[in-house]
Amino acid sequence: MTSLYAPSAEDVMQRLRPYGFFFEKSLKDLIRGIRSHNDTPEQLEMFLEAQLSECRKEANSSNMELKTNAILKLTYLEMYGYDMSWCNFHILEVMSSNKLQQKRVGYLAASQSFHKDADVLMLATNLLKKDLKYANSNDVFKVGIALSGLSTIVTPELAKDIVDDLFLMLNSSRPYIRKKTVTALYKVFLEYPEALQSNFDNFTSKLEDPDKSVVSATISVICELSKKNPAPFIRLSPLLYEILIDIDDNWIIIRLLKLFTNLSKIEPKLKGRLLPKIIELMDSTNAASVLYEAVNCIISGNMLDETDYDVAVQCLEILHNFCNSQDSNLRYISCVLFYKIGKINTNFISQYDELIMKLISDVDISIRLKAIELLRGIVSEDNLRLIVSTLVKQFVGDEVAIVETSRGVSKEIPIVIPETYKIKIVDVILYICAMDNYANVDDFEWYNAVLYDLTIVSLDLNENKLGTKIGEQLRNLMIRVPDIRNITIVNIIKITSLESVEIKLPSILEGCLWSLGEYSTYLENGDALLRLLLKKAPHMQYTTQSTTIIALVKLFITWCNRNQDQAVQIKAILEKLVNFLSGLNYSKSFEVQEISLQMYEILKLSLEALEEQADGFPLLLSEVIPSFFNSYELTPISLGTQRQLPKGIDFDIDLPFLTNEQLDEVLKGQESLAEEDTDIYDSDRFSLASVEHNFISNADYSDGSSDSDGGKEHFDDTYKDFIDESCEVEHKKEMLSNPFYLGNINDTNNNNKVKDILDIGDDTKEDSINSADIMKLSKDHAELKSQVEAKKKKNKMKKKTKMKVLSDQVIVIPGVTDSVKLNGRKKHVSPSNSLLSNKINLKKHTKLEDYNFDNSKNDNDEEIQELEKLRSKFQNQNLDNVKMDDNNNEEEVIVIKKKKKKKSKKDVPSKKSKKDHKSTETTPEVSAEPLIDNAKSE
Amino acid sequence: MKVIRKYQYQDLMKDDFIDERDRRMRQRLVKFYTPVDLPKQKLLLEQVYELISQRNTDFQSSFLVTPPSLLDTGNNSENDDGAIQIIYKNYATLYFTFIVDEQESELAILDLIQTFVEALDRCFTEVNELDLIFNWQTLESILEEVIQGGMVIETDISKIVGSVDDLNKASETSANTISSGISGAIQAFAQGGFAQWATGQ
């Protein structure tokens, strides 16, 4: 490849010493030294430290060559993390050298180290102004260097000082200078937007520059500016449109498309003109990069409406082809655009299910990661199972191997499935199954099995969020799909009894345990489960523990009421429970302590009652405690309903909860209770219920919440124990407007449910017993198998009928708007944003974003006023600060002088012809693979 | 590494040249066009290297999908086109990596990397990693002709190489003409008052 453009040895030699051969040796020595001391990091560090102190000495030397040399080395060493801002003044010295190569070194160093040093920047201003002038042809390069330097170190003050000089240079006869000036102006505009406003036409006239590089640079700058503040550039649209039609340079076309994207976002009228042209461009171009950007422009520029099926199809066809390409880059970016189109209207992408299914098995995981986002657009009842099984198989990991390399040989490279992707899979499966209130799930036994599999997978994923989500799904299933509660609860028991689930995936337990407690009536052998939970509970996290405590009590109550005859076992379990709770009375978590104490006291009383009352079953266990939990059936309500409850409603606190008659009834059963904190509120409900004899088997009001908000439901669990104002209000309201249960409705329910279980067959019962046993034995595989078989059997018999899924109840509370709930939600988001502050944010906010080009007159007025104020203030201070003022004046004088000089020397003879000779084209060739597409300006 | 495009924001550019032999990152050229503290720069480089080195360029795309944790990519903001992207290309043992914002076209950046590499190849005639290691200053000067302050100013390889040559020639000339009186010039150097002041410190 050398022969193609055959540079002479001299040419090459010359290129290799851009900063002058004088320095070459010592920088090379440094690099050589680094390479020979690279065995250990310590060795390298010692070497570098030694070099640094040498550089420090050299930088202080009065020999300019030595100094420059030291600066060059320091600039190199900055890459290794050694700060060089201490030598900023030396850099300044080198920058001001008369010798071009020293100047280059100086500017290079300055661009890396000046940005924070205000003092040096101030001093650099004068130097820059000086360097931006040219007196003879050689100065072209000096100016070029200065312009590059200016682009990296511009400050608002510097921008103001220098802007007039720059505008003069826009008219330079050298395209090289013009393009560099245009680019440097970009940074100036960011800091000093007024300059753009007053010279708008002057600047934008560079769009019509005869030199393509200058046009390209101008478009780039306008593109960037328009990202920050598009409004002033709208009126350039016709001109830009002309350029788009005429130009054949792919690089420029892409920049133009980006620019139009920015403009079209705020000016919808552009669509009418632009869209046909862009579509035409899509038809005519062969370059993938242009095609891609054209589609991107349509999508990101808001030119695709929900109803534009024709355009959407056209775009999607292009992307479809890209997605089938061999080039993983094309596949990846097309996936991203697919997603954006899907977001505009999901129907656009729904027919591409085959393609998307292919993409979620792509060899490149990063493409899968994007494609998997598309699934929600194509999922349906028909393909849900296929999608889920495809995804679940990827966890296995040995699917992994089949890859063909580009060299024609096919090699097997295992595809590494990163954890982030696995987490994403679980997330997406949960999402697509649950979306639209489980509209796509036709078989909830299958979904239960999926949830179990996902749990097993998530155990090793180390992502607590997943546990919460799966737990919520299980809880949702319990609440929303009443027909399969007996299956779901078996699944939950299986999951809860997984070995060390409380350590590996503790977050899943909250949903599980809540369900177990709430639906404990479905369980026959609550005692086994109780024993298991008691064993696990001490290892749980605090948040889980507080859920567990309530669940344990619910489980116990349900079980002991059903087995009232087994006094011995009941006592044994109750003792265990009381023991367990007493241990938690000293928990470090306040929440746990509080709940455990409350439950502890009540259960201790029950235990005493049990011991005293040898003949019968204590009322406390049979009536009072159940009434805590069983008064209402929970139903799902829509998110935020609870927050809409009006606050501060008056209610009569003097009204006794119990009439004397009722009180007597209670006291009759258990005298010792009266003095303690037997939640009066609940007793009230119980007794009210029994008075009214209102038996209704199907509750249709909503109670608190049971929806997917974790914290909320914890509240539900516990709220019955506290006489909380809002609870009180809520329940009063319910009592007024809703039918409610009797305390002993529980029994009727129980009967039904027990019957349910019997109907379904013995194996359900067995399942639960097995599971419970398994926990005790901590996992017996044979048992598990038998369960799976039982399940399969059931699957075969399963009926195709769609199960009933309860949907959210919407409760409209007059006078309360949705904004309440929105506000509540937003608060959750903000903390994560503030976390970002530690990160590197590469997007700097600049003045340009806030600058209003229309209102500038007002701005100016204000500014003038402010200026006046400042002036009068300074006048007052004048006497004190005579010296300072002098300095200021001096500077101003200098500024004026420089401007004059600039104007006086309009132009410079150019070396254009020479340069043009040099740049005759040769076909470039490179050792590396060819590009997919050339967007270069060749 | 180098470059990144964009100007402003991040345009950080960086090219990471990574030495694969011992799986340790060796940067050959790093350039940030948005100021970032040195320790953070270093950390960012390490994170980017770590992520890139886990990928297989034979069949994976050139886009780093999982951003380094240190980088605020803007993905969390409401409009998802505010994103910062990391785009790299692998040549033999070298990775050229650009960190750019959404104003840059992904494919165009890949082309730009190609342009840069071709320009290097032209300047060195058959460039190899050793050339790049020992000619860091050449890399800097070529890069400077491609990207100025984070903005792409030239994508024409001939013009890029031509500018580098011209600049070198001019540097030499000025060195030769003035260097006759080199020692005297140094003494007389103190033209700016600040320069005197700086040395006088």
GROMACS .gro file of N, CA, C and O in nm, chain B residues 111-157:
model
  188
 1049ASP      N    1  -1.724   0.647   1.046
 1049ASP     CA    2  -1.650   0.693   0.930
 1049ASP      C    3  -1.538   0.787   0.969
 1049ASP      O    4  -1.430   0.785   0.911
 1050LEU      N    5  -1.566   0.869   1.067
 1050LEU     CA    6  -1.464   0.965   1.111
 1050LEU      C    7  -1.344   0.890   1.170
 1050LEU      O    8  -1.229   0.928   1.146
 1051ILE      N    9  -1.372   0.786   1.246
 1051ILE     CA   10  -1.260   0.708   1.300
 1051ILE      C   11  -1.179   0.651   1.184
 1051ILE      O   12  -1.055   0.656   1.183
 1052GLN      N   13  -1.251   0.603   1.085
 1052GLN     CA   14  -1.182   0.549   0.968
 1052GLN      C   15  -1.098   0.657   0.901
 1052GLN      O   16  -0.984   0.635   0.865
 1053THR      N   17  -1.156   0.776   0.889
 1053THR     CA   18  -1.082   0.886   0.830
 1053THR      C   19  -0.955   0.916   0.908
 1053THR      O   20  -0.847   0.934   0.852
 1054PHE      N   21  -0.971   0.919   1.037
 1054PHE     CA   22  -0.855   0.949   1.122
 1054PHE      C   23  -0.748   0.843   1.104
 1054PHE      O   24  -0.630   0.875   1.088
 1055VAL      N   25  -0.790   0.718   1.104
 1055VAL     CA   26  -0.693   0.610   1.089
 1055VAL      C   27  -0.627   0.617   0.951
 1055VAL      O   28  -0.506   0.598   0.938
 1056GLU      N   29  -0.706   0.647   0.849
 1056GLU     CA   30  -0.648   0.659   0.716
 1056GLU      C   31  -0.548   0.774   0.711
 1056GLU      O   32  -0.443   0.764   0.648
 1057ALA      N   33  -0.582   0.882   0.778
 1057ALA     CA   34  -0.490   0.995   0.781
 1057ALA      C   35  -0.360   0.955   0.851
 1057ALA      O   36  -0.250   0.990   0.807
 1058LEU      N   37  -0.373   0.881   0.960
 1058LEU     CA   38  -0.254   0.832   1.028
 1058LEU      C   39  -0.172   0.745   0.934
 1058LEU      O   40  -0.049   0.757   0.925
 1059ASP      N   41  -0.243   0.661   0.865
 1059ASP     CA   42  -0.175   0.568   0.776
 1059ASP      C   43  -0.100   0.644   0.668
 1059ASP      O   44   0.011   0.609   0.632
 1060ARG      N   45  -0.164   0.747   0.619
 1060ARG     CA   46  -0.100   0.827   0.516
 1060ARG      C   47   0.024   0.898   0.571
 1060ARG      O   48   0.127   0.904   0.507
 1061CYS      N   49   0.013   0.948   0.689
 1061CYS     CA   50   0.125   1.023   0.746
 1061CYS      C   51   0.242   0.931   0.780
 1061CYS      O   52   0.356   0.969   0.765
 1062PHE      N   53   0.213   0.815   0.826
 1062PHE     CA   54   0.321   0.727   0.869
 1062PHE      C   55   0.360   0.628   0.761
 1062PHE      O   56   0.458   0.558   0.775
 1063THR      N   57   0.284   0.619   0.655
 1063THR     CA   58   0.296   0.510   0.561
 1063THR      C   59   0.295   0.379   0.637
 1063THR      O   60   0.389   0.342   0.703
 1064GLU      N   61   0.188   0.311   0.623
 1064GLU     CA   62   0.165   0.185   0.694
 1064GLU      C   63   0.187   0.200   0.844
 1064GLU      O   64   0.285   0.154   0.900
 1065VAL      N   65   0.093   0.258   0.902
 1065VAL     CA   66   0.105   0.288   1.043
 1065VAL      C   67   0.095   0.160   1.126
 1065VAL      O   68   0.024   0.067   1.090
 1066ASN      N   69   0.171   0.155   1.232
 1066ASN     CA   70   0.151   0.046   1.327
 1066ASN      C   71   0.154   0.104   1.468
 1066ASN      O   72   0.179   0.223   1.487
 1067GLU      N   73   0.130   0.018   1.563
 1067GLU     CA   74   0.114   0.072   1.697
 1067GLU      C   75   0.241   0.139   1.748
 1067GLU      O   76   0.236   0.240   1.816
 1068LEU      N   77   0.356   0.080   1.711
 1068LEU     CA   78   0.482   0.141   1.758
 1068LEU      C   79   0.496   0.285   1.710
 1068LEU      O   80   0.540   0.373   1.783
 1069ASP      N   81   0.456   0.305   1.584
 1069ASP     CA   82   0.461   0.443   1.532
 1069ASP      C   83   0.382   0.535   1.623
 1069ASP      O   84   0.425   0.645   1.657
 1070LEU      N   85   0.264   0.489   1.658
 1070LEU     CA   86   0.176   0.575   1.736
 1070LEU      C   87   0.232   0.597   1.876
 1070LEU      O   88   0.220   0.704   1.934
 1071ILE      N   89   0.295   0.493   1.929
 1071ILE     CA   90   0.349   0.507   2.064
 1071ILE      C   91   0.456   0.615   2.068
 1071ILE      O   92   0.459   0.700   2.156
 1072PHE      N   93   0.544   0.611   1.968
 1072PHE     CA   94   0.658   0.701   1.975
 1072PHE      C   95   0.632   0.835   1.908
 1072PHE      O   96   0.717   0.922   1.908
 1073ASN      N   97   0.517   0.849   1.847
 1073ASN     CA   98   0.491   0.977   1.779
 1073ASN      C   99   0.362   1.039   1.829
 1073ASN      O  100   0.277   1.080   1.752
 1074TRP      N  101   0.353   1.043   1.956
 1074TRP     CA  102   0.233   1.099   2.017
 1074TRP      C  103   0.205   1.239   1.966
 1074TRP      O  104   0.091   1.276   1.937
 1075GLN      N  105   0.311   1.317   1.950
 1075GLN     CA  106   0.289   1.455   1.908
 1075GLN      C  107   0.233   1.460   1.767
 1075GLN      O  108   0.158   1.550   1.732
 1076THR      N  109   0.269   1.361   1.685
 1076THR     CA  110   0.212   1.357   1.551
 1076THR      C  111   0.062   1.328   1.557
 1076THR      O  112  -0.018   1.387   1.486
 1077LEU      N  113   0.027   1.235   1.644
 1077LEU     CA  114  -0.116   1.206   1.662
 1077LEU      C  115  -0.191   1.332   1.700
 1077LEU      O  116  -0.296   1.362   1.646
 1078GLU      N  117  -0.133   1.404   1.794
 1078GLU     CA  118  -0.199   1.526   1.839
 1078GLU      C  119  -0.218   1.622   1.723
 1078GLU      O  120  -0.323   1.684   1.709
 1079SER      N  121  -0.115   1.635   1.641
 1079SER     CA  122  -0.128   1.737   1.537
 1079SER      C  123  -0.224   1.691   1.428
 1079SER      O  124  -0.297   1.772   1.370
 1080ILE      N  125  -0.230   1.563   1.400
 1080ILE     CA  126  -0.327   1.516   1.300
 1080ILE      C  127  -0.468   1.534   1.355
 1080ILE      O  128  -0.558   1.584   1.288
 1081LEU      N  129  -0.483   1.495   1.480
 1081LEU     CA  130  -0.615   1.509   1.541
 1081LEU      C  131  -0.661   1.654   1.538
 1081LEU      O  132  -0.777   1.685   1.515
 1082GLU      N  133  -0.566   1.742   1.560
 1082GLU     CA  134  -0.601   1.883   1.564
 1082GLU      C  135  -0.652   1.932   1.429
 1082GLU      O  136  -0.734   2.024   1.422
 1083GLU      N  137  -0.608   1.868   1.324
 1083GLU     CA  138  -0.659   1.907   1.192
 1083GLU      C  139  -0.795   1.845   1.161
 1083GLU      O  140  -0.863   1.885   1.069
 1084VAL      N  141  -0.831   1.742   1.238
 1084VAL     CA  142  -0.961   1.678   1.215
 1084VAL      C  143  -1.067   1.739   1.308
 1084VAL      O  144  -1.179   1.765   1.268
 1085ILE      N  145  -1.027   1.759   1.429
 1085ILE     CA  146  -1.122   1.808   1.529
 1085ILE      C  147  -1.064   1.929   1.598
 1085ILE      O  148  -0.951   1.927   1.646
 1086GLN      N  149  -1.142   2.034   1.600
 1086GLN     CA  150  -1.097   2.155   1.668
 1086GLN      C  151  -1.196   2.187   1.779
 1086GLN      O  152  -1.313   2.211   1.752
 1087GLY      N  153  -1.147   2.184   1.899
 1087GLY     CA  154  -1.233   2.216   2.012
 1087GLY      C  155  -1.356   2.128   2.020
 1087GLY      O  156  -1.460   2.169   2.067
 1088GLY      N  157  -1.344   2.006   1.969
 1088GLY     CA  158  -1.457   1.914   1.977
 1088GLY      C  159  -1.543   1.912   1.853
 1088GLY      O  160  -1.632   1.830   1.841
 1089MET      N  161  -1.519   2.005   1.761
 1089MET     CA  162  -1.598   2.006   1.637
 1089MET      C  163  -1.514   1.947   1.525
 1089MET      O  164  -1.396   1.977   1.512
 1090VAL      N  165  -1.578   1.869   1.445
 1090VAL     CA  166  -1.508   1.814   1.329
 1090VAL      C  167  -1.488   1.926   1.228
 1090VAL      O  168  -1.583   1.992   1.189
 1091ILE      N  169  -1.363   1.950   1.190
 1091ILE     CA  170  -1.344   2.057   1.092
 1091ILE      C  171  -1.301   2.004   0.956
 1091ILE      O  172  -1.308   2.077   0.858
 1092GLU      N  173  -1.257   1.884   0.949
 1092GLU     CA  174  -1.216   1.837   0.817
 1092GLU      C  175  -1.232   1.686   0.809
 1092GLU      O  176  -1.195   1.615   0.902
 1093THR      N  177  -1.290   1.641   0.699
 1093THR     CA  178  -1.301   1.496   0.682
 1093THR      C  179  -1.232   1.451   0.554
 1093THR      O  180  -1.240   1.335   0.517
 1094ASP      N  181  -1.168   1.545   0.488
 1094ASP     CA  182  -1.097   1.512   0.365
 1094ASP      C  183  -0.953   1.476   0.399
 1094ASP      O  184  -0.876   1.561   0.446
 1095ILE      N  185  -0.916   1.352   0.374
 1095ILE     CA  186  -0.785   1.306   0.419
 1095ILE      C  187  -0.671   1.385   0.357
 1095ILE      O  188  -0.574   1.421   0.425
   0.00000   0.00000   0.00000
